[in-house]
Amino acid sequence: MEKLFVFSSSSRKTNGDGRTRLLSATNPGDIQEAADLLRAGELVAIPTETVYGLGADASNEEALLKLYETKKRPQNHPFIIHVASFEDLPKWAKNIPLRAKKLADAFWPGPLTLQLQKADHVNNVVTGGLNTVALRCPAHPIFLKVLKAANISIAAPPANLQKTVSPTTADHVLDGLAGKIAAVLDAGTCEYGIESTVIDLTSQIPQILRHGPISQAMLEEVLGEAVLSPDAASDSIPGRVVHYHPKNPALRMSLEEIQRYVIITPKKWFAIVHHSPLHIKGDGRYVSILLPRKSREYASSFYAALHEADKDCFEIKGECEILIEEPPKTPEWDGVRDRLAKATTKP
Ligand code: TXA
Ligand code: MG
């Protein structure tokens, strides 16, 4: 069975016996409600332009501890702090370099996170004990409305359990967190679909810590200087690399390898995520999920495709693996290849 994967938000919503409120971004009262809950120290999932974030008041230690606990994230893995504008930076960072201003002017609000020196008064809980802070002003109009209504800064990792696939819809959020958080504010599907680019501005040469929608070339053009960048698919930065994965085993390979692997592995079933035409003759043991061939469109459906592949595998009675076609090794695919390397193994 082959299906073209055009993602649309479904209406299946289970909210954990009513313990997680379903709020709608189209209702101004619900946006205020989300803000009030955050101010009261509750956890609320909020849409950003990258993925849904699980928000907590960044100045409320108890709320932050609840955030680590609920996400099952170790307390040395810090949160990105979301601010309403560049003017909020001095609340969190010190010795803010000119580079930060240049990048914020060019890319904020938007999917770029700046790592800066932490201001002295900032609580270690939000920075995981580091002397740096990570800050971004998100572009999603609903997130910005919540920031303004709450008048706080918001710590927000992706709204999923640690080591699982990030959520790009409210349904994905509820899959992992229904009943465990106060509310989810539903605003449909996230535009970019992969997390923000993270750049370190504390060292002599700016360095990308995590690839994302803002590419190395875009950063270099605005800064007018070289930006270091790790190999998108390498695991060379211990501690920084978090692996997450679909619930079923997931492998990445070339299209040719996939076609061969399916034939030589007769007892299994497969959910195949690909972007090139797939030819597997006379074999019905797979579901195919076809993603767009352009990196930007591919990225925005990538996590949703992994969620979908898991669902397809669960509907199959036999043993099932997820096979994902590796994208080209060109810079516009850096963000996707980085996420893919973290979500899969090589056979
Ligand atoms: O797009 C995004 O960035 C999403 C949405 C919700 O905004 N958030 C997100 O958060 O991806 P998270 O928790 O996955 O990002 C954590 C990463 C860390 O792996 C690290 O690279 C960087 O942000 N980071 C966070 N706090 C830091 C700190 N204090 N110093 C240095 N890097 C930090
Ligand atoms: Mg993460």
Short mmCIF file of C-alpha atoms and ligand atoms in Angstrom, two decimals:
data_model
loop_
_atom_site.label_atom_id
_atom_site.label_comp_id
_atom_site.label_asym_id
_atom_site.label_seq_id
_atom_site.Cartn_x
_atom_site.Cartn_y
_atom_site.Cartn_z
CA MET A 1 0.00 0.00 0.00
CA GLU A 2 1.43 3.39 -0.90
CA LYS A 3 0.05 6.63 0.43
CA LEU A 4 1.22 10.13 -0.21
CA PHE A 5 1.79 11.70 3.13
CA VAL A 6 -0.01 15.01 3.32
CA PHE A 7 -0.35 15.69 6.96
CA SER A 8 -3.57 17.04 8.37
CA SER A 9 -4.55 17.41 11.98
CA SER A 10 -7.05 14.75 13.02
CA SER A 11 -9.70 15.23 15.64
CA ARG A 12 -8.85 12.19 17.78
CA LYS A 13 -8.12 13.70 21.16
CA THR A 14 -7.89 11.87 24.45
CA ASN A 15 -7.10 14.20 27.26
CA GLY A 16 -6.24 11.89 30.12
CA ASP A 17 -9.63 11.69 31.82
CA GLY A 18 -10.08 15.43 31.61
CA ARG A 19 -6.98 16.21 33.65
CA THR A 20 -5.42 17.97 30.65
CA ARG A 21 -7.51 20.85 29.35
CA LEU A 22 -7.89 21.22 25.60
CA LEU A 23 -7.63 24.89 24.75
CA SER A 24 -8.16 26.37 21.32
CA ALA A 25 -5.97 29.12 19.89
CA THR A 26 -8.96 30.53 18.01
CA ASN A 27 -10.56 31.45 21.33
CA PRO A 28 -9.02 34.55 23.02
CA GLY A 29 -10.31 33.37 26.40
CA ASP A 30 -8.32 30.16 25.98
CA ILE A 31 -5.11 32.08 25.28
CA GLN A 32 -5.63 34.03 28.50
CA GLU A 33 -6.35 30.74 30.29
CA ALA A 34 -3.04 29.30 29.06
CA ALA A 35 -1.25 32.42 30.31
CA ASP A 36 -2.99 32.24 33.70
CA LEU A 37 -2.08 28.57 34.12
CA LEU A 38 1.58 29.32 33.34
CA ARG A 39 1.61 32.20 35.84
CA ALA A 40 0.18 29.81 38.41
CA GLY A 41 3.15 27.47 37.90
CA GLU A 42 1.38 24.91 35.70
CA LEU A 43 2.75 23.23 32.58
CA VAL A 44 1.01 24.12 29.30
CA ALA A 45 1.85 22.83 25.82
CA ILE A 46 1.98 25.74 23.39
CA PRO A 47 2.53 25.77 19.61
CA THR A 48 5.71 27.29 18.22
CA GLU A 49 6.66 27.61 14.57
CA THR A 50 9.05 24.64 15.02
CA VAL A 51 7.36 22.06 17.29
CA TYR A 52 4.92 22.22 20.23
CA GLY A 53 6.74 23.34 23.36
CA LEU A 54 5.95 22.34 26.94
CA GLY A 55 5.92 25.71 28.66
CA ALA A 56 6.72 26.61 32.25
CA ASP A 57 7.38 29.98 33.91
CA ALA A 58 11.17 30.31 33.45
CA SER A 59 11.51 32.13 36.80
CA ASN A 60 9.52 29.61 38.84
CA GLU A 61 11.84 26.96 40.25
CA GLU A 62 9.02 24.64 41.28
CA ALA A 63 7.47 24.79 37.81
CA LEU A 64 10.87 24.06 36.24
CA LEU A 65 11.43 21.04 38.48
CA LYS A 66 7.97 19.81 37.49
CA LEU A 67 8.98 20.28 33.86
CA TYR A 68 12.10 18.08 34.23
CA GLU A 69 10.06 15.50 36.10
CA THR A 70 7.12 15.40 33.67
CA LYS A 71 9.34 15.21 30.58
CA LYS A 72 11.57 12.67 32.33
CA ARG A 73 14.53 14.83 31.37
CA PRO A 74 17.73 14.74 33.45
CA GLN A 75 18.26 17.97 35.37
CA ASN A 76 21.56 18.71 33.64
CA HIS A 77 19.83 19.06 30.25
CA PRO A 78 18.79 22.73 30.20
CA PHE A 79 15.74 24.42 28.70
CA ILE A 80 15.53 27.09 26.05
CA ILE A 81 14.01 30.27 27.48
CA HIS A 82 11.47 31.92 25.18
CA VAL A 83 11.27 35.71 25.36
CA ALA A 84 8.85 38.23 23.85
CA SER A 85 11.62 40.36 22.27
CA PHE A 86 15.34 41.17 22.18
CA GLU A 87 14.76 43.75 24.94
CA ASP A 88 14.17 40.88 27.40
CA LEU A 89 17.68 39.44 26.94
CA PRO A 90 19.39 41.36 29.79
CA LYS A 91 16.96 39.65 32.21
CA TRP A 92 18.73 36.39 31.42
CA ALA A 93 22.12 37.06 29.80
CA LYS A 94 25.17 39.25 30.38
CA ASN A 95 27.96 40.52 28.11
CA ILE A 96 25.56 40.27 25.19
CA PRO A 97 27.72 40.51 22.06
CA LEU A 98 26.94 42.57 18.96
CA ARG A 99 26.56 39.27 17.09
CA ALA A 100 23.45 38.53 19.16
CA LYS A 101 21.87 41.83 18.11
CA LYS A 102 22.70 41.22 14.45
CA LEU A 103 21.21 37.73 14.51
CA ALA A 104 18.11 38.80 16.43
CA ASP A 105 17.53 41.67 14.00
CA ALA A 106 17.72 39.23 11.11
CA PHE A 107 15.95 36.14 12.47
CA TRP A 108 13.76 37.05 15.47
CA PRO A 109 11.03 36.31 16.03
CA GLY A 110 12.00 32.96 14.53
CA PRO A 111 13.60 29.52 14.81
CA LEU A 112 17.05 30.56 16.09
CA THR A 113 18.29 30.02 19.66
CA LEU A 114 21.23 32.03 21.00
CA GLN A 115 23.53 30.58 23.62
CA LEU A 116 24.89 33.43 25.74
CA GLN A 117 26.59 33.98 29.10
CA LYS A 118 24.11 33.56 31.93
CA ALA A 119 23.31 36.66 34.02
CA ASP A 120 24.55 36.18 37.59
CA HIS A 121 21.14 36.14 39.28
CA VAL A 122 19.64 33.48 36.98
CA ASN A 123 18.58 30.29 38.73
CA ASN A 124 20.73 27.24 37.90
CA VAL A 125 17.66 25.06 37.50
CA VAL A 126 16.73 26.56 34.13
CA THR A 127 20.31 26.31 32.80
CA GLY A 128 20.94 22.78 34.05
CA GLY A 129 23.80 24.13 36.15
CA LEU A 130 25.63 25.65 33.15
CA ASN A 131 26.98 29.19 33.11
CA THR A 132 25.26 29.78 29.78
CA VAL A 133 21.62 30.42 28.84
CA ALA A 134 19.81 29.58 25.63
CA LEU A 135 17.28 32.15 24.43
CA ARG A 136 14.91 32.53 21.57
CA CYS A 137 11.98 34.70 20.55
CA PRO A 138 9.55 32.36 18.76
CA ALA A 139 7.64 33.48 15.67
CA HIS A 140 4.35 31.69 16.29
CA PRO A 141 1.73 34.42 16.80
CA ILE A 142 -0.08 32.32 19.43
CA PHE A 143 3.08 31.73 21.47
CA LEU A 144 3.79 35.47 21.31
CA LYS A 145 0.25 36.22 22.51
CA VAL A 146 0.71 33.86 25.46
CA LEU A 147 4.08 35.48 26.30
CA LYS A 148 2.47 38.92 26.31
CA ALA A 149 -0.63 37.87 28.23
CA ALA A 150 1.46 36.11 30.89
CA ASN A 151 4.18 38.78 30.94
CA ILE A 152 6.84 36.21 31.83
CA SER A 153 9.59 34.35 29.96
CA ILE A 154 8.73 30.75 29.18
CA ALA A 155 11.06 27.73 29.41
CA ALA A 156 9.92 25.24 26.77
CA PRO A 157 11.43 21.98 25.56
CA PRO A 158 9.46 19.98 22.99
CA ALA A 159 6.16 18.79 24.52
CA ASN A 160 6.93 15.07 24.56
CA LEU A 161 8.60 12.58 26.85
CA GLN A 162 12.38 12.56 26.63
CA LYS A 163 13.71 10.21 23.92
CA THR A 164 10.47 10.14 21.94
CA VAL A 165 9.64 11.93 18.69
CA SER A 166 8.86 15.66 19.04
CA PRO A 167 5.24 16.77 18.59
CA THR A 168 4.06 18.89 15.67
CA THR A 169 0.33 18.68 16.49
CA ALA A 170 -1.76 18.84 19.66
CA ASP A 171 -2.61 15.15 19.13
CA HIS A 172 1.09 14.23 19.24
CA VAL A 173 1.35 16.14 22.53
CA LEU A 174 -1.58 14.25 24.01
CA ASP A 175 -0.15 10.91 22.84
CA GLY A 176 2.66 11.30 25.38
CA LEU A 177 1.41 13.78 27.96
CA ALA A 178 -2.38 13.46 28.30
CA GLY A 179 -3.27 13.59 31.98
CA LYS A 180 0.25 14.75 32.95
CA ILE A 181 0.05 18.47 32.08
CA ALA A 182 -2.49 21.19 32.84
CA ALA A 183 -3.43 22.05 29.25
CA VAL A 184 -2.57 22.00 25.58
CA LEU A 185 -3.29 25.02 23.41
CA ASP A 186 -4.20 23.70 19.97
CA ALA A 187 -3.24 25.80 16.95
CA GLY A 188 -2.97 23.07 14.30
CA THR A 189 0.27 21.88 12.70
CA CYS A 190 3.67 23.55 13.23
CA GLU A 191 5.16 25.25 10.19
CA TYR A 192 8.85 24.18 10.28
CA GLY A 193 8.47 20.79 11.96
CA ILE A 194 12.02 20.56 13.34
CA GLU A 195 13.49 22.38 16.33
CA SER A 196 15.29 25.72 16.16
CA THR A 197 18.91 26.13 15.15
CA VAL A 198 21.08 26.63 18.25
CA ILE A 199 24.20 28.83 17.95
CA ASP A 200 26.83 29.35 20.62
CA LEU A 201 27.89 33.00 20.87
CA THR A 202 30.06 32.61 23.97
CA SER A 203 33.25 31.47 22.25
CA GLN A 204 35.63 33.29 19.95
CA ILE A 205 34.13 31.79 16.82
CA PRO A 206 30.34 31.36 16.66
CA GLN A 207 29.41 27.71 16.47
CA ILE A 208 26.24 25.86 15.54
CA LEU A 209 25.30 23.46 18.36
CA ARG A 210 22.19 22.11 16.69
CA HIS A 211 21.21 22.34 13.04
CA GLY A 212 17.75 23.61 12.23
CA PRO A 213 15.70 25.86 9.97
CA ILE A 214 18.29 28.69 9.99
CA SER A 215 21.24 27.33 8.02
CA GLN A 216 24.98 27.89 8.43
CA ALA A 217 24.98 29.94 5.20
CA MET A 218 22.18 32.21 6.48
CA LEU A 219 24.05 32.80 9.75
CA GLU A 220 27.36 33.51 7.99
CA GLU A 221 25.74 35.97 5.64
CA VAL A 222 24.25 38.02 8.46
CA LEU A 223 27.36 37.88 10.66
CA GLY A 224 29.79 38.45 7.80
CA GLU A 225 32.16 35.84 9.23
CA ALA A 226 32.65 32.09 9.42
CA VAL A 227 30.43 30.00 11.67
CA LEU A 228 31.62 26.58 12.82
CA SER A 229 29.29 23.71 12.25
CA PRO A 230 29.36 20.11 13.40
CA ASP A 231 28.80 17.38 10.86
CA ALA A 232 25.02 17.08 10.78
CA ALA A 233 25.04 13.31 11.11
CA SER A 234 27.90 12.88 13.55
CA ASP A 235 27.67 12.10 17.24
CA SER A 236 30.87 13.97 17.98
CA ILE A 237 29.58 16.19 20.80
CA PRO A 238 29.04 13.94 23.82
CA GLY A 239 26.40 15.12 26.24
CA ARG A 240 24.76 17.41 23.74
CA VAL A 241 23.40 14.68 21.55
CA VAL A 242 20.04 13.40 22.72
CA HIS A 243 18.75 10.36 20.94
CA TYR A 244 15.04 9.94 20.56
CA HIS A 245 13.30 7.35 18.53
CA PRO A 246 10.01 6.05 17.25
CA LYS A 247 8.49 3.26 19.33
CA ASN A 248 9.40 0.66 16.68
CA PRO A 249 12.98 -0.04 15.51
CA ALA A 250 14.00 2.54 12.90
CA LEU A 251 16.81 2.22 10.36
CA ARG A 252 18.16 4.74 7.85
CA MET A 253 19.49 3.61 4.47
CA SER A 254 19.65 4.54 0.81
CA LEU A 255 16.64 3.78 -1.34
CA GLU A 256 18.51 0.90 -3.01
CA GLU A 257 19.39 -0.57 0.39
CA ILE A 258 15.75 -0.33 1.47
CA GLN A 259 14.56 -2.14 -1.65
CA ARG A 260 17.11 -4.90 -1.11
CA TYR A 261 16.54 -5.13 2.66
CA VAL A 262 12.81 -5.70 2.28
CA ILE A 263 13.41 -8.57 -0.16
CA ILE A 264 16.09 -10.30 1.96
CA THR A 265 14.15 -9.94 5.25
CA PRO A 266 11.10 -12.06 4.50
CA LYS A 267 9.56 -12.45 7.95
CA LYS A 268 9.13 -8.80 8.82
CA TRP A 269 6.80 -5.93 7.94
CA PHE A 270 7.93 -2.40 7.21
CA ALA A 271 6.80 1.20 7.32
CA ILE A 272 8.96 2.89 4.69
CA VAL A 273 9.46 6.65 4.83
CA HIS A 274 10.90 7.84 1.53
CA HIS A 275 11.05 10.81 -0.84
CA SER A 276 12.17 9.07 -4.07
CA PRO A 277 10.03 6.66 -6.10
CA LEU A 278 10.04 3.23 -4.47
CA HIS A 279 10.03 -0.01 -6.45
CA ILE A 280 9.53 -3.24 -4.55
CA LYS A 281 8.09 -5.82 -6.89
CA GLY A 282 5.37 -8.21 -5.83
CA ASP A 283 5.65 -7.68 -2.12
CA GLY A 284 2.87 -6.43 0.09
CA ARG A 285 4.68 -6.45 3.42
CA TYR A 286 5.10 -2.72 3.65
CA VAL A 287 3.31 0.57 4.03
CA SER A 288 4.94 3.45 2.23
CA ILE A 289 4.92 7.01 3.49
CA LEU A 290 6.02 9.39 0.74
CA LEU A 291 7.45 12.74 1.87
CA PRO A 292 8.10 15.84 -0.26
CA ARG A 293 11.45 16.08 -2.11
CA LYS A 294 12.22 19.64 -0.97
CA SER A 295 14.04 19.92 2.35
CA ARG A 296 11.83 22.62 3.86
CA GLU A 297 8.56 20.77 3.07
CA TYR A 298 10.14 17.45 4.04
CA ALA A 299 11.17 18.83 7.45
CA SER A 300 7.71 20.11 8.23
CA SER A 301 6.24 16.60 7.80
CA PHE A 302 9.18 14.55 9.12
CA TYR A 303 8.17 14.06 12.78
CA ALA A 304 4.53 13.61 11.76
CA ALA A 305 5.68 10.85 9.37
CA LEU A 306 7.52 9.10 12.24
CA HIS A 307 4.40 9.27 14.41
CA GLU A 308 2.41 7.90 11.46
CA ALA A 309 4.93 5.09 10.82
CA ASP A 310 4.60 4.02 14.45
CA LYS A 311 0.82 3.94 14.12
CA ASP A 312 1.06 1.89 10.91
CA CYS A 313 3.44 -0.57 12.59
CA PHE A 314 1.08 -1.03 15.52
CA GLU A 315 -1.77 -1.87 13.16
CA ILE A 316 0.32 -4.69 11.70
CA LYS A 317 0.26 -7.94 13.63
CA GLY A 318 3.78 -9.13 12.77
CA GLU A 319 7.22 -7.75 13.66
CA CYS A 320 7.61 -4.30 12.08
CA GLU A 321 10.54 -2.00 11.36
CA ILE A 322 10.59 1.60 10.15
CA LEU A 323 12.94 2.17 7.21
CA ILE A 324 13.83 5.74 6.28
CA GLU A 325 15.49 6.82 3.05
CA GLU A 326 18.55 8.97 3.75
CA PRO A 327 18.28 12.48 2.30
CA PRO A 328 21.07 14.05 0.20
CA LYS A 329 24.28 15.15 1.98
CA THR A 330 23.83 18.80 1.02
CA PRO A 331 23.64 21.77 3.46
CA GLU A 332 19.91 22.44 3.06
CA TRP A 333 19.32 18.98 4.51
CA ASP A 334 21.58 19.47 7.59
CA GLY A 335 18.65 19.95 9.98
CA VAL A 336 16.81 16.90 8.74
CA ARG A 337 19.93 14.67 8.63
CA ASP A 338 20.76 15.68 12.21
CA ARG A 339 17.27 14.64 13.42
CA LEU A 340 17.35 11.47 11.32
CA ALA A 341 20.72 10.41 12.73
CA LYS A 342 19.33 10.81 16.26
CA ALA A 343 16.13 8.90 15.51
CA THR A 344 17.57 5.89 13.68
CA THR A 345 20.42 3.41 13.50
CA LYS A 346 22.38 2.24 10.50
CA PRO A 347 21.92 -1.45 9.69
O1 TXA B 1 12.50 24.83 18.41
C1 TXA B 1 12.88 24.70 19.57
O2 TXA B 1 13.98 25.12 19.97
C2 TXA B 1 11.93 23.99 20.55
C3 TXA B 1 10.70 24.85 20.71
C4 TXA B 1 9.75 24.31 21.73
O3 TXA B 1 11.06 26.17 20.98
N1 TXA B 1 12.58 23.77 21.81
C5 TXA B 1 13.59 22.87 21.96
O4 TXA B 1 14.08 22.74 23.23
O5 TXA B 1 14.00 22.21 21.04
P1 TXA B 1 15.15 21.65 23.68
O6 TXA B 1 14.94 21.54 25.14
O7 TXA B 1 15.09 20.42 22.89
O8 TXA B 1 16.49 22.38 23.37
C6 TXA B 1 17.56 22.11 24.19
C7 TXA B 1 18.84 22.50 23.53
C8 TXA B 1 19.98 21.79 24.23
O9 TXA B 1 20.20 20.52 23.67
C9 TXA B 1 21.11 22.75 24.03
O10 TXA B 1 21.67 22.56 22.74
C10 TXA B 1 20.47 24.09 24.06
O11 TXA B 1 19.12 23.89 23.69
N2 TXA B 1 20.51 24.71 25.37
C11 TXA B 1 19.49 24.88 26.22
N3 TXA B 1 19.89 25.51 27.33
C12 TXA B 1 21.18 25.76 27.18
C13 TXA B 1 22.16 26.41 28.00
N4 TXA B 1 21.88 26.91 29.19
N5 TXA B 1 23.38 26.51 27.51
C14 TXA B 1 23.67 26.01 26.33
N6 TXA B 1 22.82 25.39 25.50
C15 TXA B 1 21.58 25.27 25.93
MG MG B 2 15.39 17.97 22.40
#
